[in-house]
Short mmCIF file of C-alpha atoms in Angstrom, two decimals:
data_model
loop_
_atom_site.label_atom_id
_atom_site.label_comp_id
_atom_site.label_asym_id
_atom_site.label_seq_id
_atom_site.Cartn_x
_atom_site.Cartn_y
_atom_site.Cartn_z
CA UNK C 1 97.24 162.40 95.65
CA UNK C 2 100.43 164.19 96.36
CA UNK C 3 100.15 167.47 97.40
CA UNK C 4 102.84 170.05 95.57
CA UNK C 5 104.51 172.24 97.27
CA UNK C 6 104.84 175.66 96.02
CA UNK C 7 107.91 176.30 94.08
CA UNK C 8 107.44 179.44 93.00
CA UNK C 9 108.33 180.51 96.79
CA UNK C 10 112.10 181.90 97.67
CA UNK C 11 113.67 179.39 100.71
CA UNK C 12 112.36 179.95 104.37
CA UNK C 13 114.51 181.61 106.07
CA UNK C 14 113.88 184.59 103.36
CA UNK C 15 110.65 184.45 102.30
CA UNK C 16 109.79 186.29 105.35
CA UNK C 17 111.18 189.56 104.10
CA UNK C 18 109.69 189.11 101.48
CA UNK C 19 106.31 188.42 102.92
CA UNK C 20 106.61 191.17 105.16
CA UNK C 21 107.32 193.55 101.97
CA UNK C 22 104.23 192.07 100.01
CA UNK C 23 102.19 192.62 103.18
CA UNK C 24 103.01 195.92 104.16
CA UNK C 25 102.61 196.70 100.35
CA UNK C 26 99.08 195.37 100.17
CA UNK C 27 98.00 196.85 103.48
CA UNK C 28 99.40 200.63 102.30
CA UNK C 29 97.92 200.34 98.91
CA UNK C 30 94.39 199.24 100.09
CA UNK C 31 94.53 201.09 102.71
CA UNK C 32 95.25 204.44 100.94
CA UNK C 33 91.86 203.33 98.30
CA UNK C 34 90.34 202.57 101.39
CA UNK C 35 91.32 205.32 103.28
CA UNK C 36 90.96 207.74 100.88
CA UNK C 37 87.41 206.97 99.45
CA UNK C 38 86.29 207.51 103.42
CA UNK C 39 88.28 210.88 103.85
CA UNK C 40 86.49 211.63 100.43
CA UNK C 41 83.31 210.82 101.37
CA UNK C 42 83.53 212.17 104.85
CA UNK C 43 84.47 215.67 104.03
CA UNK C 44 82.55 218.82 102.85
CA UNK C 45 82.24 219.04 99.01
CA UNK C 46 85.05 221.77 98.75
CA UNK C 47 87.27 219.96 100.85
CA UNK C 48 87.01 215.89 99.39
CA UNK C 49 90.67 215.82 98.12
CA UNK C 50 92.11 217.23 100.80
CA UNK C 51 90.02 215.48 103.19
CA UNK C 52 90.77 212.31 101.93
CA UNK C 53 94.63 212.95 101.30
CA UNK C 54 94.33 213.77 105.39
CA UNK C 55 92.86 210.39 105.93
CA UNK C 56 94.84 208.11 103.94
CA UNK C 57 98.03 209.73 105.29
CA UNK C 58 96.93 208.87 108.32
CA UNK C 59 95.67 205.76 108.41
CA UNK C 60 97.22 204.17 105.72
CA UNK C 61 100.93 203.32 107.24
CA UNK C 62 99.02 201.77 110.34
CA UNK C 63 97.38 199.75 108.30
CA UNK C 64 100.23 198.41 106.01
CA UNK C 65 102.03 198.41 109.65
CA UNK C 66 99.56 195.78 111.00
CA UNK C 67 99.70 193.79 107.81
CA UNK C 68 103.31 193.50 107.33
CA UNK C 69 103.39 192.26 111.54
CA UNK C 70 100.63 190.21 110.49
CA UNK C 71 102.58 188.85 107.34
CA UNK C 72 105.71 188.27 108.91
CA UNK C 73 104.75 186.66 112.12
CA UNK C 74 103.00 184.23 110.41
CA UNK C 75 105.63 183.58 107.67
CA UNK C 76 107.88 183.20 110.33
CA UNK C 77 105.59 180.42 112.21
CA UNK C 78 105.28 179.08 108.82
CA UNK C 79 108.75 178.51 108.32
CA UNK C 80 109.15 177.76 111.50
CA UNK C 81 106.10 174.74 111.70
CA UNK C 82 107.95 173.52 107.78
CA UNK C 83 111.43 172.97 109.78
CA UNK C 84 109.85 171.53 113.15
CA UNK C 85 107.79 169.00 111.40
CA UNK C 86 109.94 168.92 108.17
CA UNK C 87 106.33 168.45 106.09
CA UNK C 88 104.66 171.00 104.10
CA UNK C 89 100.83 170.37 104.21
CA UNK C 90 98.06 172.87 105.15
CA UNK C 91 98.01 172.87 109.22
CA UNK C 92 101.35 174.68 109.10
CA UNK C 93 99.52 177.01 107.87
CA UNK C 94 96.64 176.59 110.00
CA UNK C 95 99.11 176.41 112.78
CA UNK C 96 100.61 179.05 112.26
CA UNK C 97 97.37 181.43 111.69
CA UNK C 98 96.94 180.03 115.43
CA UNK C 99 100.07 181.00 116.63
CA UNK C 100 100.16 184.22 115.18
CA UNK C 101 96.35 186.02 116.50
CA UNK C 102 97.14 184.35 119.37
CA UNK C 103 100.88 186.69 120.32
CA UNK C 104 99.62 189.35 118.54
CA UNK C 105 96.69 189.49 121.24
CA UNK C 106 98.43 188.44 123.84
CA UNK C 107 98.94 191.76 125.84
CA UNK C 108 94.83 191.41 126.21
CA UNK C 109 95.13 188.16 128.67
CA UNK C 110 94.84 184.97 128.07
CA UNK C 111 91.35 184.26 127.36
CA UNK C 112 90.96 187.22 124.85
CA UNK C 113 94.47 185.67 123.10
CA UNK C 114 92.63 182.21 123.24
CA UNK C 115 89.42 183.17 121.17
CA UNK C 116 91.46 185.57 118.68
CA UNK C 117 93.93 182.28 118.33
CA UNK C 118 90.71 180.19 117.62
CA UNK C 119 89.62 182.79 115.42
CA UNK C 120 93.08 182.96 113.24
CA UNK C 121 93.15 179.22 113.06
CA UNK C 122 90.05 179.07 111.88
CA UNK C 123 90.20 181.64 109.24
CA UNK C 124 93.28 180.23 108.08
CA UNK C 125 91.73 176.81 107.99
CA UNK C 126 88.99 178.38 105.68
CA UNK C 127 91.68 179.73 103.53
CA UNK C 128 93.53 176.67 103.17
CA UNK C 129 90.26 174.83 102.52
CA UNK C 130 89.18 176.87 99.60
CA UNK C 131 92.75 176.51 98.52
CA UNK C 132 92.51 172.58 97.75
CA UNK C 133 89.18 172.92 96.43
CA UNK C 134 90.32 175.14 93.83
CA UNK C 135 93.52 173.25 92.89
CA UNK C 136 91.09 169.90 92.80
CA UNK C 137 88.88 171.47 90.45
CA UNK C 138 91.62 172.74 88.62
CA UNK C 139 93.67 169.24 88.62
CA UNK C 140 90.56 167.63 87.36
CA UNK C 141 90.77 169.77 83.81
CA UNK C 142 93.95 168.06 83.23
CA UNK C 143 92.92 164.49 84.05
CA UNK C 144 94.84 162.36 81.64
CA UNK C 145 92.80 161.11 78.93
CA UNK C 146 93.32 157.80 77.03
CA UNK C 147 94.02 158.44 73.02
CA UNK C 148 91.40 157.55 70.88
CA UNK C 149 92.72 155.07 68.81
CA UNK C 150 91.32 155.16 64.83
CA UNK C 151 88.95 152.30 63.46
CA UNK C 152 91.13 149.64 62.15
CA UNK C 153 89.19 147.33 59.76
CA UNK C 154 89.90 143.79 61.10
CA UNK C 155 92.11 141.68 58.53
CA UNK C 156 90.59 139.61 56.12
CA UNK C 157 90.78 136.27 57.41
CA UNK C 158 91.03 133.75 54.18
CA UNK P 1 147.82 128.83 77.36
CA UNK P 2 146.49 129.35 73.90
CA UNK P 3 144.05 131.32 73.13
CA UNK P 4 141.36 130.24 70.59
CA UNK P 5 139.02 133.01 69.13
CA UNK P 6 135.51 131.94 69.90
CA UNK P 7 133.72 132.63 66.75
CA UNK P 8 136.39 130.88 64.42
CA UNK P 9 135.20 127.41 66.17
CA UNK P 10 132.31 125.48 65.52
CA UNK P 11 133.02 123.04 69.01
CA UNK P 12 133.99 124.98 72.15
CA UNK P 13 136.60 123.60 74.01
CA UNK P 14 135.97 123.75 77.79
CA UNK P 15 139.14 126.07 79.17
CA UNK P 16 140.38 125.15 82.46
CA UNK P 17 142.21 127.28 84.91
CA UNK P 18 146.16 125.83 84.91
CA UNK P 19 148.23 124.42 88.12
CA UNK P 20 150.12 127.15 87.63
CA UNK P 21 147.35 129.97 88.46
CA UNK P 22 146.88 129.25 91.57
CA UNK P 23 149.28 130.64 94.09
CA UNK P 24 148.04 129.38 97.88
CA UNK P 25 149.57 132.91 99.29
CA UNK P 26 147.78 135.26 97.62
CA UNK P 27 145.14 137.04 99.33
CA UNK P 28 142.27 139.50 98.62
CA UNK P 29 144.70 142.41 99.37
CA UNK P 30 147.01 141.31 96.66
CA UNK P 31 144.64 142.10 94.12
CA UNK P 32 142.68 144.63 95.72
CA UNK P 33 144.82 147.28 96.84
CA UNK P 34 147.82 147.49 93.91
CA UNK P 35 147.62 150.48 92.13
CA UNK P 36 145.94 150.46 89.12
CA UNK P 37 146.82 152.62 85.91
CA UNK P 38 143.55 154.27 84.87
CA UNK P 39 145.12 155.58 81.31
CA UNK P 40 145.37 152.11 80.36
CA UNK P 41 141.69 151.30 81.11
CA UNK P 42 140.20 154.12 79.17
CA UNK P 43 141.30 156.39 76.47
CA UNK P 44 140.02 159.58 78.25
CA UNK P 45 140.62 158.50 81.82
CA UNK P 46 143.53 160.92 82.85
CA UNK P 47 141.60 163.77 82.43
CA UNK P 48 139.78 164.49 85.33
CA UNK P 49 142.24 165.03 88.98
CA UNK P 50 145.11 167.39 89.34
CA UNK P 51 145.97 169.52 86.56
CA UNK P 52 142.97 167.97 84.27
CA UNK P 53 140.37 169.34 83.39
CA UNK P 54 137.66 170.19 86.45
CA UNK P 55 134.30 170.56 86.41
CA UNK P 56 132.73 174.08 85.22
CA UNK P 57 130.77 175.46 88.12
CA UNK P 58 127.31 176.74 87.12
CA UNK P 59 126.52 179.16 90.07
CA UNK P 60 128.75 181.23 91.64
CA UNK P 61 130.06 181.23 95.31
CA UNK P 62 127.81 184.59 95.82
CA UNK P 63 125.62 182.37 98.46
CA UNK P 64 122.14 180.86 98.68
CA UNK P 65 119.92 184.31 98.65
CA UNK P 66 117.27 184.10 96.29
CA UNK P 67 118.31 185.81 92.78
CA UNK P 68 122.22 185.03 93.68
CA UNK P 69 122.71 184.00 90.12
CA UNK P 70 121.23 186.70 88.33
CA UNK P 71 121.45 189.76 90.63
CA UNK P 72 124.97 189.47 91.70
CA UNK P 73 126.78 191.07 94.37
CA UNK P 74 125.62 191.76 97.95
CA UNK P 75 122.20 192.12 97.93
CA UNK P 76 120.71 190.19 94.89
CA UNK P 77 117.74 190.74 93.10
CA UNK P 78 115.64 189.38 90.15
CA UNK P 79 114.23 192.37 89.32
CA UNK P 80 111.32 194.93 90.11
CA UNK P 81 109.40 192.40 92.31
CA UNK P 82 112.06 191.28 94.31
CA UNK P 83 113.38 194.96 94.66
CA UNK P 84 110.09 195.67 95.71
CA UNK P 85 108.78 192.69 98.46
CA UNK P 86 112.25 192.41 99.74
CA UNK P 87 113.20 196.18 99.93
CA UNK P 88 110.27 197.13 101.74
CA UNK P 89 109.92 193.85 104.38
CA UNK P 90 114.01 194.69 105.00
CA UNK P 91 113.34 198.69 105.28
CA UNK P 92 110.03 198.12 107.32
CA UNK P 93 111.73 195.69 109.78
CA UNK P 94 115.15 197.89 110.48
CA UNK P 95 112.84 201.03 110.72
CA UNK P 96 110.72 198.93 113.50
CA UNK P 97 113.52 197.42 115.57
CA UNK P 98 115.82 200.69 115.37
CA UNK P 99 111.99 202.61 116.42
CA UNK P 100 111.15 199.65 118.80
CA UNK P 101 114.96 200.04 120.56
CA UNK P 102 114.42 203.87 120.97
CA UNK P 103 111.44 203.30 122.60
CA UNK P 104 112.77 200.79 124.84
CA UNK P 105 115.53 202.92 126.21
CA UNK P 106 112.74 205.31 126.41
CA UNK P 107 110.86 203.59 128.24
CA UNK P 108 113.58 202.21 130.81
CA UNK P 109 114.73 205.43 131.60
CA UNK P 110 110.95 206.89 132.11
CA UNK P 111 109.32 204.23 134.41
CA UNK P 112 108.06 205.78 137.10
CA UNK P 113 108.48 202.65 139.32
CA UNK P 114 111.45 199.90 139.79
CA UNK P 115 108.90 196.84 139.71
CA UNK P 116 108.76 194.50 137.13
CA UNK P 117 105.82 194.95 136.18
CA UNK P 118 105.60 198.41 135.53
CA UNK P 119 108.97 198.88 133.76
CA UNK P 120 107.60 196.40 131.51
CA UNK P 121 104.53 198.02 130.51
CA UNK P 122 106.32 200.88 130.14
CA UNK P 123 109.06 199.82 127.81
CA UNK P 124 106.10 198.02 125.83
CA UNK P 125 104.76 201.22 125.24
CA UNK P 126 107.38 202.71 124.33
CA UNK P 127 108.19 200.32 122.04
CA UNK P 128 104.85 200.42 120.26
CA UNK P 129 104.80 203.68 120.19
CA UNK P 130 107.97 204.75 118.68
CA UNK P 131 108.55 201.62 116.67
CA UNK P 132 105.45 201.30 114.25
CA UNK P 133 105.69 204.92 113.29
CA UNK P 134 108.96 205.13 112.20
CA UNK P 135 108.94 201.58 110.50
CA UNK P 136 105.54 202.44 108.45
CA UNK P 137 106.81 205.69 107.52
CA UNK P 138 110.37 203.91 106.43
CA UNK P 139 107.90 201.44 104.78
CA UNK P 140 106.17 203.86 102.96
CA UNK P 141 109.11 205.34 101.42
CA UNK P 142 110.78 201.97 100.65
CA UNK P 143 107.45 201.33 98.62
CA UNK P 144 107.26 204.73 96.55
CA UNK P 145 110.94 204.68 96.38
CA UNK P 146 110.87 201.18 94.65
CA UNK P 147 107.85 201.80 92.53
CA UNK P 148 108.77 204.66 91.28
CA UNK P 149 112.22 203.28 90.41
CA UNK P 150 110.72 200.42 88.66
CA UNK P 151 108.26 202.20 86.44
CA UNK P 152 111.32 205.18 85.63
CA UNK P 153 113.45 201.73 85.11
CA UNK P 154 110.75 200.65 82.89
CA UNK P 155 109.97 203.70 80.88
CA UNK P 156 113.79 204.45 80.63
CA UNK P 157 114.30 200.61 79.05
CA UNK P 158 117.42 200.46 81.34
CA UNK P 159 118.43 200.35 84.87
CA UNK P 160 120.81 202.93 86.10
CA UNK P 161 121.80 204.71 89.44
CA UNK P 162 120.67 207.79 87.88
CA UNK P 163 116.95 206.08 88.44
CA UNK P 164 117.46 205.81 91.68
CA UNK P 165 118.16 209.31 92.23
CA UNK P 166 115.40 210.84 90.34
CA UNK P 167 113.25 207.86 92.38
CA UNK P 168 115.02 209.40 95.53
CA UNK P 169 113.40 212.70 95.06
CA UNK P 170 110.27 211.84 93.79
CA UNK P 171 109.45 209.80 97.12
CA UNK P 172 110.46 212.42 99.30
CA UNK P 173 108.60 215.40 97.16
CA UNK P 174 105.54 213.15 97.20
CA UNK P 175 106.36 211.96 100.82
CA UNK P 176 106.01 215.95 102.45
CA UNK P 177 104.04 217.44 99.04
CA UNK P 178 101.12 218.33 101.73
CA UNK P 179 103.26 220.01 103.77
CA UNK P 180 104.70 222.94 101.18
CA UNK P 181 106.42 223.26 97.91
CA UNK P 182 109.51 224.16 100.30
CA UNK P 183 109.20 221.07 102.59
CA UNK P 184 108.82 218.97 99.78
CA UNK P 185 111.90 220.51 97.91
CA UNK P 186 113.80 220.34 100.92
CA UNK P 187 112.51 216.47 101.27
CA UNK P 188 112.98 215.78 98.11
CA UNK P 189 116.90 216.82 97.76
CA UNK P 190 117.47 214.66 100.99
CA UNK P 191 115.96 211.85 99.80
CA UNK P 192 117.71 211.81 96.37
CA UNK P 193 120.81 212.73 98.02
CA UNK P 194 120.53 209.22 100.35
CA UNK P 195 118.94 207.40 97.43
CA UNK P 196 122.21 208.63 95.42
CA UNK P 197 124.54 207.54 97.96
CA UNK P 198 122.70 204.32 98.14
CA UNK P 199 122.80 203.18 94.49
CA UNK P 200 126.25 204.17 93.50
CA UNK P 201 127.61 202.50 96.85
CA UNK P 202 125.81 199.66 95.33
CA UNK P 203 127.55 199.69 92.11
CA UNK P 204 131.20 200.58 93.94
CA UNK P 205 131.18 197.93 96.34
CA UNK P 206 130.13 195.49 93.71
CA UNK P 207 132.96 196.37 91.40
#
């Protein structure tokens, strides 16, 4: 069964801004829900909007910050993994989950970037997993069906 | 030789080729290579080659970026989400490399030791400690600035520089609005005033 490629994607050299836009974007807006439902809840009663504007100002940018690196790196291993081994299957991706906990760990030594590589790898392997087993359960609604042909009566013979 | 129309005969007579076709010095090039007059193959075969008609080109020479044909110009765009994604990976990556260079020269010029090993640790914390907070913050704005320009965009029913200005000082009143009504007033007018300069540079250097 060939596996499609996404086509909805822009081409790889500038996907990568725009993954590190989508990134950064999801990692400020949770972050500010997130970060502001803690300030909220970790401030005194006449101070919960304040308290949590504190908070998500805060911590917010650092975490769309660490997404977008996140994002991009691995968009950019993505890419490229796609031109090294000109094939588009799931280990890029795993790949480049790999490759990407792995340098962003790697001022912690090499063992520490080892087991965060593992880790990355792995969760992207998990990702990509539950990826095909949605698009197979999916693909399997639109199984081609024979037509049900009508009842002929058979001719008369004489 | 005469010619006999096929369909008028009921018995085919077998045609031979005549002594007189063959010629022992001809050779492939003598029927290969003379020049051939297309007009009298084809009714419509001058048409095409100099001065003829060419071939309508569907995209322009703009380039390969994604949303060249519909955007248009230097930086195209498809719209909102493309304005969006792309706007804020571009301002969030210049923000981090111009913050990640300041903090390099920072750190060179700081280490408090020539070896290696030290000026590098150094410059890497400079670098991560200048460059993340000024690309976030740039990121930030990039995404309020582009929301808020969409959903005026939206609201309006049409896309105009004058969008981007009111966008411009929304994100920066927003952007310092815990810090004072005059901080954010003062934020505000800067940001408008950049987010001016930015969209109707746009539209001149497109025209």
């Amino acid at each position: 069964m060939p596996r499609s490629s996404d086509h909805s994607r822009d081409p790889c050299p500038y996907v990568i801004f725009s993954d590190l836009g989508a990134s950064f974007a999801m990692g400020a807006i949770g972050g500010g829900v997130w970060y502001g439902i803690k300030g909220a809840k970790n401030s005194p009663r006449g101070e919960r909007f304040p308290g949590a504007l504190a908070s998500l100002k805060a911590r917010a940018p650092v975490l769309g910050g660490n997404f977008a690196v996140w994002g991009g790196l691995f968009s950019t291993f993505d890419c490229g993994m796609k031109g090294l081994r000109q094939k588009e299957d799931p280990w890029n991706s795993i790949a480049s989950g790999f490759l990407t906990s792995g340098v962003l760990a790697a001022r912690s030594g090499p063992k520490v970037a080892l087991t965060s590589a593992a880790l990355g790898g792995v969760f992207l392997a998990v990702i990509e997993g539950l990826g095909i087993a949605i698009s197979r359960l999916v693909a399997d609604q639109n199984r081609p069906m024979s037509p049900q042909l009508p009842e002929i009566a058979p001719p008369a013979s004489h | 030789m005469s010619h006999t129309n096929i369909e008028d005969e009921e018995t085919f007579e077998p045609i031979y080729a005549a002594q007189e076709d063959f010629n022992p010095n001809d050779t492939v090039s003598s029927f290969l290579n003379t020049a051939y007059d297309p007009a009298r193959l084809h009714p419509l075969a001058g048409l095409g080659g100099t001065g003829g008609l060419d071939y309508i080109s569907m995209e322009d020479d703009a380039g390969s970026l994604p949303g060249a044909h519909r955007g248009g110009g230097i930086l195209p765009s498809r719209g909102w989400s493309d304005d969006l994604t792309y706007g804020t990976g571009l301002t969030y990556i210049t923000g981090l490399t111009m913050g990640g260079a300041y903090g390099f020269y920072e750190g060179l010029r700081s280490s408090p030791s020539p070896a290696f090993k030290i000026r590098l640790n150094t410059v890497l914390n400079g670098m991560t400690r200048r460059g993340p907070f000024i690309g976030n913050s740039a990121g930030i704005l990039a995404l309020m600035y582009n929301a808020v320009n969409g959903g005026i965009g939206r609201a309006r029913g049409h896309y105009d520089p004058l969008n981007s200005v009111l966008a411009g000082g929304l994100t920066g009143a927003i952007f310092k609005s815990t810090a004072g009504l005059r901080a954010a007033g003062s934020a505000g007018g800067v940001c408008a005033v950049a987010a001016g300069i930015w969209a109707y540079g746009k539209e001149a250097l497109n025209l």
